[in-house]
Amino acid sequence: MLVGSSTSHKIQVVTSAAADIEVAGSYITISTATPPVVQGTSVLPAILASIVTAATTDIFVGAASTIERVMECSLRNNHASTACDVTLQRTDGTNTDTVIKCTLLAGESLIYNGASWLHYDANGAIYPSVGNAATQAEMEAGTATNKYVTPQGVNWHPGACKCWVVAGITGNVLASWNVTSLTDTGVGILTITIATDFSSVNYCCLVSVEAPATTWAVANTRECHVRSATLAAGSVSVDCVDNTATTSLIKDPTTWHVAMFGDQ
Amino acid sequence: MDKFQAQTIKVAVTCKGGGVSIMSLVIVGRGNSLPSYATWIDREKGIWTRDVNESVLAEEVSRAVPDALGYRIIDESEIPKDRTFRDALKDDGKSLGYEMAKARDIVRQNIRHTRASAMPLLDNKWMRAIGQGKKFDADAIENDRQRWRDAPADPRIDSSANVEELKPLMPES
């Protein structure tokens, strides 16, 4: 990144809030002579005082008969809590163009490494490109090949399980995801209430149970179902019977296992 | 995933017809979005919590038990561990107990259900005994069949004062 040979040529930072933006950088000054000469006395790093207001601050300022090459530059939001928009801009005194703009949360940094700008989070990790995060619609379509998936986005994919629970026969929750309550409605019947409802009653509910024994007397076998006419967008009941003749008897399993897939 | 354990409270919900549903209401749960009245404890891990108040209870009961007549927060120790007469539970507003008429019906229903499996076997035995001319054996088998026919009308069912007296009358499955 170059700064032209005039005091009107500047690289500036525009801050939007009363945070604590620490700015530093280093540059090489080269004369405009032929051949150009590196100015050995003008290579000191720029270390600015903390910017604690919304303001426009000069970082690098040109000088007559010289060209400055910015080797690296860092901006860090040293504030404990206040976020701040930072805009890097170049001006020649007449035109001002934005180089890059981002929001620095507390502890975050924007760094120019001589070739590109990188946004780091408070832990020093590089932000991925927000623009390439798959949207809910893209996740639900499941066809994009040029988007990355965020943890939130996983939940939107039609192949992801939206709600699951492992429960005991008293409706005690052993493990769950997206469940707000379990109701022991009676022997062999469990009602699951879903935290984030499905968009309709047309979702897939899978139910299985742990059998009470490994021997297969008909009284030990267990057959489980989505209970008739109980599928609702926000809840579903499941039931369990044995295989005794002539009418199966509704019975508790050892544990319930329920998982649901569909659109929310 | 780390060892997250949902936290719940128990709610006894009285339904139309007098039955009781026992709800485990999640007050610390996990998911990708917040349920009603919940706030995040750890957004990154998806762990939320919500207070136990009338709004939460009313909404959750209406979703889980549409025919609820009333509800009461209970301690887990109130819930009988023996589920033999689970479908006869009732709530008088202070404690969980049993509706004895329903409990007796449970005994009779189980007797009839077990009898439905037992009788065909006895029928086969009786026919074999008759076919083999073993009248003594056939009479004994017939006595067994008659006991099964009479079992639902066992007077001890009606005279049982509580479920502890009823339980021995339940047939072995």
XYZ file of C-alpha atoms in Angstrom:
437
model
C 0.000 0.000 0.000
C 1.571 3.295 -1.069
C 1.153 6.866 0.192
C 1.796 9.587 -2.405
C 4.330 12.394 -2.320
C 2.214 15.083 -0.740
C 1.026 15.917 2.738
C -2.485 15.707 1.322
C -1.984 11.986 0.673
C -3.013 10.117 3.747
C -4.154 6.780 5.051
C -6.674 7.417 7.780
C -8.848 5.498 10.181
C -12.402 6.549 10.962
C -13.674 5.274 14.303
C -17.367 5.202 15.155
C -17.404 4.918 18.931
C -15.637 5.825 22.137
C -13.743 2.574 22.290
C -9.959 2.263 22.579
C -8.450 1.681 19.158
C -4.681 1.139 19.203
C -3.056 1.777 15.823
C 0.480 0.949 14.798
C 2.318 0.285 11.578
C 5.637 0.424 9.783
C 6.614 1.840 6.444
C 9.558 2.509 4.183
C 10.099 5.950 2.697
C 11.562 6.127 -0.789
C 12.579 9.295 -2.564
C 11.054 10.227 -5.902
C 14.513 10.723 -7.387
C 15.882 8.666 -10.256
C 17.025 6.196 -9.165
C 14.847 6.154 -6.021
C 16.680 6.097 -2.735
C 15.458 4.477 0.438
C 15.339 7.077 3.166
C 17.098 5.326 5.969
C 16.111 7.917 8.540
C 12.386 7.652 7.828
C 11.599 4.054 8.624
C 10.442 4.471 12.159
C 7.236 2.613 13.006
C 4.087 4.631 13.451
C 2.647 4.095 16.916
C -0.360 6.286 17.503
C -1.932 7.326 20.756
C -5.094 5.329 21.540
C -8.145 6.620 19.691
C -10.906 6.883 22.279
C -13.506 8.907 20.420
C -15.425 8.774 17.186
C -13.009 10.572 14.922
C -10.972 10.555 11.755
C -7.298 10.044 12.533
C -4.278 10.167 10.229
C -2.128 7.035 10.355
C 0.283 7.611 7.494
C 0.845 11.022 5.914
C 2.769 11.621 2.730
C 5.604 14.068 2.276
C 6.982 15.988 -0.667
C 9.449 14.153 -2.874
C 8.893 10.831 -1.169
C 6.730 7.775 -1.538
C 5.837 5.749 1.530
C 5.250 2.043 1.306
C 3.226 0.698 4.200
C 4.716 -2.649 5.180
C 2.221 -3.581 7.889
C -0.481 -1.951 9.976
C -2.550 -3.126 12.917
C -5.668 -1.773 14.570
C -6.827 -3.345 17.805
C -9.877 -2.553 19.908
C -8.361 -2.572 23.365
C -11.623 -1.608 25.044
C -13.095 -4.090 27.520
C -16.583 -4.025 26.072
C -17.368 -1.325 23.491
C -17.481 -2.333 19.837
C -16.282 0.106 17.230
C -16.619 0.346 13.460
C -13.253 1.121 11.894
C -12.955 2.397 8.345
C -9.562 2.541 6.636
C -9.586 5.159 3.900
C -7.127 6.743 1.498
C -7.277 10.340 0.465
C -5.296 12.631 -1.790
C -6.914 15.711 -0.395
C -9.583 15.666 -3.130
C -10.915 12.121 -3.329
C -11.368 9.765 -0.401
C -11.876 6.047 -0.968
C -12.596 3.365 1.551
C -10.028 0.602 1.682
C -11.710 -1.671 4.185
C -14.338 -1.421 6.899
C -15.282 -3.748 9.706
C -16.639 -3.849 13.239
C -14.074 -4.567 15.907
C -15.625 -6.094 18.991
C -13.720 -5.717 22.236
C -10.354 -7.390 21.887
C -10.521 -7.814 18.114
C -7.945 -6.732 15.574
C -7.725 -5.702 11.941
C -4.291 -6.312 10.515
C -2.663 -5.471 7.194
C 0.240 -7.836 6.529
C 1.591 -6.101 3.473
C -0.664 -8.006 1.123
C -4.101 -8.400 2.639
C -6.334 -7.331 5.498
C -7.328 -9.896 8.089
C -9.905 -9.583 10.859
C -9.022 -11.469 14.052
C -11.392 -12.236 16.912
C -10.531 -11.669 20.568
C -8.830 -15.070 20.716
C -6.592 -14.329 17.755
C -8.545 -16.499 15.331
C -9.268 -15.248 11.834
C -12.901 -14.477 11.035
C -14.269 -16.553 8.210
C -16.009 -14.745 5.421
C -19.513 -13.863 6.602
C -20.630 -13.463 3.067
C -19.887 -17.112 2.402
C -21.873 -18.476 5.330
C -24.831 -20.467 4.117
C -28.185 -18.824 4.818
C -31.162 -20.699 6.196
C -32.634 -20.988 2.716
C -29.355 -22.324 1.359
C -29.069 -24.839 4.178
C -32.629 -26.000 3.655
C -32.016 -26.389 -0.082
C -28.800 -28.287 0.663
C -27.307 -27.782 -2.816
C -24.751 -24.941 -2.574
C -21.134 -25.963 -3.084
C -19.526 -22.585 -2.412
C -20.805 -21.839 1.098
C -19.570 -22.867 4.516
C -21.791 -24.152 7.288
C -22.032 -22.437 10.657
C -23.058 -24.314 13.832
C -26.415 -22.508 13.691
C -26.768 -23.404 10.039
C -26.427 -27.127 10.697
C -29.805 -27.021 12.402
C -31.533 -25.888 9.217
C -30.402 -28.747 7.004
C -33.233 -31.172 6.285
C -30.945 -34.062 7.096
C -30.254 -32.777 10.611
C -32.202 -34.115 13.513
C -34.248 -31.241 14.920
C -35.348 -32.806 18.170
C -34.394 -35.926 20.118
C -34.766 -37.364 23.561
C -33.817 -40.375 25.621
C -36.198 -40.796 28.514
C -37.111 -43.145 31.305
C -40.601 -44.514 31.759
C -41.559 -41.783 34.204
C -40.814 -39.135 31.607
C -37.463 -38.364 33.192
C -35.116 -36.763 30.703
C -31.885 -38.719 30.340
C -30.634 -36.648 27.382
C -32.349 -34.322 24.966
C -32.152 -31.656 22.298
C -34.874 -29.085 21.620
C -37.305 -30.508 24.181
C -39.228 -28.428 26.713
C -41.076 -31.157 28.571
C -41.912 -34.840 28.718
C -45.218 -36.030 30.068
C -45.843 -39.480 31.482
C -49.421 -39.705 30.325
C -49.902 -43.262 31.548
C -48.405 -46.716 31.331
C -46.666 -47.056 27.985
C -47.456 -43.533 26.778
C -45.093 -40.559 26.593
C -45.771 -37.063 25.279
C -42.852 -34.994 24.018
C -43.243 -31.209 23.827
C -40.871 -29.596 21.352
C -39.082 -26.315 22.088
C -38.849 -24.952 18.536
C -41.940 -26.236 16.745
C -41.927 -27.770 13.319
C -43.477 -25.707 10.551
C -46.314 -28.207 10.120
C -47.458 -31.619 11.268
C -45.637 -33.203 8.333
C -42.414 -34.190 10.006
C -40.777 -37.533 10.590
C -40.932 -38.920 14.102
C -38.891 -42.016 14.817
C -39.429 -43.933 18.017
C -37.676 -46.896 19.501
C -37.576 -48.423 22.929
C -35.229 -50.474 24.969
C -36.764 -53.880 25.624
C -37.085 -55.088 29.221
C -35.252 -58.371 28.647
C -33.226 -60.307 26.123
C -35.595 -63.268 26.173
C -38.486 -63.035 23.772
C -41.524 -64.218 25.597
C -44.416 -62.257 24.136
C -44.751 -60.350 27.377
C -41.161 -59.107 26.949
C -41.471 -57.955 23.369
C -42.162 -54.288 22.836
C -43.660 -52.609 19.835
C -43.652 -48.823 19.782
C -45.483 -46.276 17.661
C -46.218 -42.673 17.125
C -49.522 -42.603 18.978
C -52.462 -42.294 16.661
C -53.582 -38.734 15.872
C -51.096 -37.065 18.219
C -48.655 -35.516 15.721
C -48.750 -31.759 16.218
C -46.232 -29.122 15.198
C -45.165 -28.669 18.802
C -45.741 -32.048 20.397
C -46.184 -35.740 19.766
C -47.109 -38.781 21.822
C -45.588 -42.219 21.505
C -46.850 -45.494 22.895
C -45.570 -48.982 23.513
C -47.313 -52.372 23.658
C -46.317 -55.964 24.169
C -47.287 -58.776 21.802
C -49.584 -60.847 23.972
C -52.674 -62.308 22.344
C -55.324 -61.511 21.498
C -55.039 -57.802 22.070
C -51.625 -56.332 22.821
C -51.304 -54.795 26.246
C -49.926 -51.312 26.546
C -46.771 -51.528 28.638
C -43.801 -49.463 29.703
C -40.494 -50.041 27.923
C -37.199 -49.699 29.752
C -36.287 -46.442 28.017
C -37.728 -44.335 25.204
C -35.693 -43.122 22.234
C -37.338 -40.551 19.991
C -35.882 -38.483 17.145
C -37.570 -36.095 14.751
C -36.657 -34.703 11.348
C -38.406 -32.039 9.344
C -38.773 -28.345 8.592
C -38.908 -25.831 11.427
C -20.860 -33.099 23.133
C -19.997 -32.630 26.828
C -22.006 -34.275 29.592
C -24.911 -31.879 29.729
C -27.832 -33.022 31.863
C -31.183 -31.349 31.506
C -32.821 -30.208 34.737
C -36.532 -30.691 35.242
C -39.281 -30.212 37.783
C -42.293 -32.473 38.149
C -45.814 -31.239 37.583
C -48.910 -33.327 38.281
C -51.573 -32.487 35.694
C -55.144 -33.568 36.316
C -56.958 -34.453 33.118
C -60.597 -34.747 32.153
C -61.766 -38.104 33.401
C -59.724 -37.696 36.558
C -56.466 -39.236 35.380
C -53.117 -37.694 36.195
C -50.276 -36.980 33.789
C -46.865 -36.372 35.313
C -44.927 -33.752 33.394
C -41.167 -33.347 33.575
C -40.839 -29.660 32.768
C -37.392 -28.755 31.494
C -36.004 -25.696 33.261
C -32.422 -26.053 32.049
C -32.305 -27.418 28.526
C -30.321 -27.475 25.350
C -31.154 -26.479 21.798
C -30.362 -24.154 18.954
C -33.061 -21.624 19.809
C -34.795 -20.351 22.922
C -38.159 -21.688 24.054
C -40.694 -19.227 25.409
C -39.577 -17.382 28.543
C -36.086 -18.882 28.392
C -32.731 -17.101 28.426
C -29.294 -18.333 27.462
C -26.914 -19.616 30.085
C -24.284 -20.494 27.476
C -25.185 -19.394 23.975
C -22.243 -21.187 22.388
C -23.276 -24.519 23.910
C -26.970 -23.858 23.373
C -27.820 -24.191 27.069
C -30.849 -22.209 28.247
C -32.797 -21.774 31.452
C -36.203 -20.454 32.419
C -37.934 -19.550 35.647
C -40.774 -21.662 36.921
C -43.685 -19.266 36.895
C -47.352 -19.341 36.025
C -46.786 -18.309 32.423
C -44.302 -21.081 31.785
C -46.435 -23.697 33.516
C -49.652 -22.666 31.802
C -48.118 -22.657 28.348
C -46.315 -25.953 28.753
C -49.328 -27.719 30.254
C -51.580 -26.480 27.458
C -49.178 -27.831 24.858
C -48.544 -31.194 26.483
C -51.948 -31.948 28.016
C -54.667 -30.139 26.058
C -57.440 -31.579 28.249
C -55.842 -30.475 31.523
C -58.160 -29.367 34.316
C -55.452 -28.256 36.716
C -51.847 -28.757 37.675
C -49.566 -28.715 40.690
C -45.805 -28.721 41.123
C -44.854 -31.841 43.036
C -41.764 -33.344 44.508
C -40.424 -36.379 42.746
C -40.698 -38.332 45.987
C -44.503 -38.079 45.726
C -44.565 -40.206 42.591
C -45.073 -43.899 43.323
C -42.190 -45.950 42.040
C -44.378 -48.998 41.497
C -46.200 -48.459 38.220
C -48.596 -51.385 38.543
C -51.514 -49.018 39.137
C -50.067 -45.969 37.361
C -53.243 -45.484 35.327
C -55.300 -45.230 38.513
C -53.372 -42.261 39.922
C -55.369 -39.266 41.097
C -54.413 -35.949 42.628
C -56.505 -34.458 45.413
C -54.549 -31.232 45.294
C -52.306 -32.194 48.178
C -50.973 -35.602 47.358
C -51.097 -38.328 44.740
C -53.254 -41.314 45.535
C -55.237 -43.979 43.736
C -58.732 -44.096 42.373
C -59.708 -47.552 43.642
C -62.407 -48.159 41.039
C -59.808 -47.670 38.296
C -57.295 -49.798 40.180
C -59.800 -52.643 40.379
C -60.497 -52.286 36.667
C -56.773 -52.562 36.011
C -56.684 -55.858 37.886
C -59.684 -57.210 35.966
C -58.260 -56.016 32.646
C -54.978 -57.761 33.331
C -56.770 -60.919 34.371
C -58.755 -60.931 31.141
C -55.648 -60.195 29.113
C -53.648 -62.996 30.696
C -56.647 -65.290 30.416
C -56.783 -64.653 26.676
C -53.338 -66.226 26.345
C -53.906 -68.973 28.895
C -57.266 -70.276 27.698
C -56.214 -71.509 24.242
C -53.464 -73.540 25.856
C -55.917 -75.014 28.334
C -58.383 -75.675 25.536
C -55.725 -77.695 23.691
C -54.864 -79.654 26.808
C -58.521 -80.358 27.527
C -59.145 -81.618 23.997
C -56.064 -83.857 24.156
C -57.172 -85.277 27.489
C -60.680 -85.943 26.150
C -59.265 -87.458 22.991
C -57.068 -89.770 25.048
C -59.930 -90.720 27.339
C -58.291 -89.147 30.365
C -61.400 -87.808 32.010
C -59.716 -87.172 35.337
C -57.131 -84.958 33.643
C -59.811 -83.284 31.552
C -61.837 -82.444 34.681
C -58.800 -80.902 36.310
C -58.140 -78.812 33.230
C -61.760 -77.753 33.114
C -61.465 -76.612 36.723
C -58.521 -74.426 35.684
C -60.551 -72.994 32.835
C -63.429 -72.233 35.134
C -61.105 -70.465 37.574
C -59.993 -68.229 34.723
C -63.622 -67.563 33.751
C -64.465 -66.628 37.330
C -61.259 -64.666 37.990
C -62.528 -61.193 37.023
C -65.371 -61.619 39.505
C -63.051 -62.560 42.378
C -64.703 -60.946 45.420
C -61.330 -60.039 46.835
C -60.994 -57.457 44.070
C -63.975 -55.482 45.304
C -63.115 -55.964 48.935
C -59.525 -54.737 48.597
C -59.199 -51.450 50.446
C -55.986 -50.275 48.812
C -53.573 -51.086 46.001
C -51.312 -53.044 48.342
C -54.166 -55.540 48.818
C -54.968 -55.509 45.104
C -51.471 -56.120 43.825
C -51.272 -59.836 44.784
C -54.433 -60.380 42.728
C -52.679 -59.265 39.537
C -51.935 -62.255 37.317
C -48.349 -63.030 36.455
C -47.647 -61.981 32.867
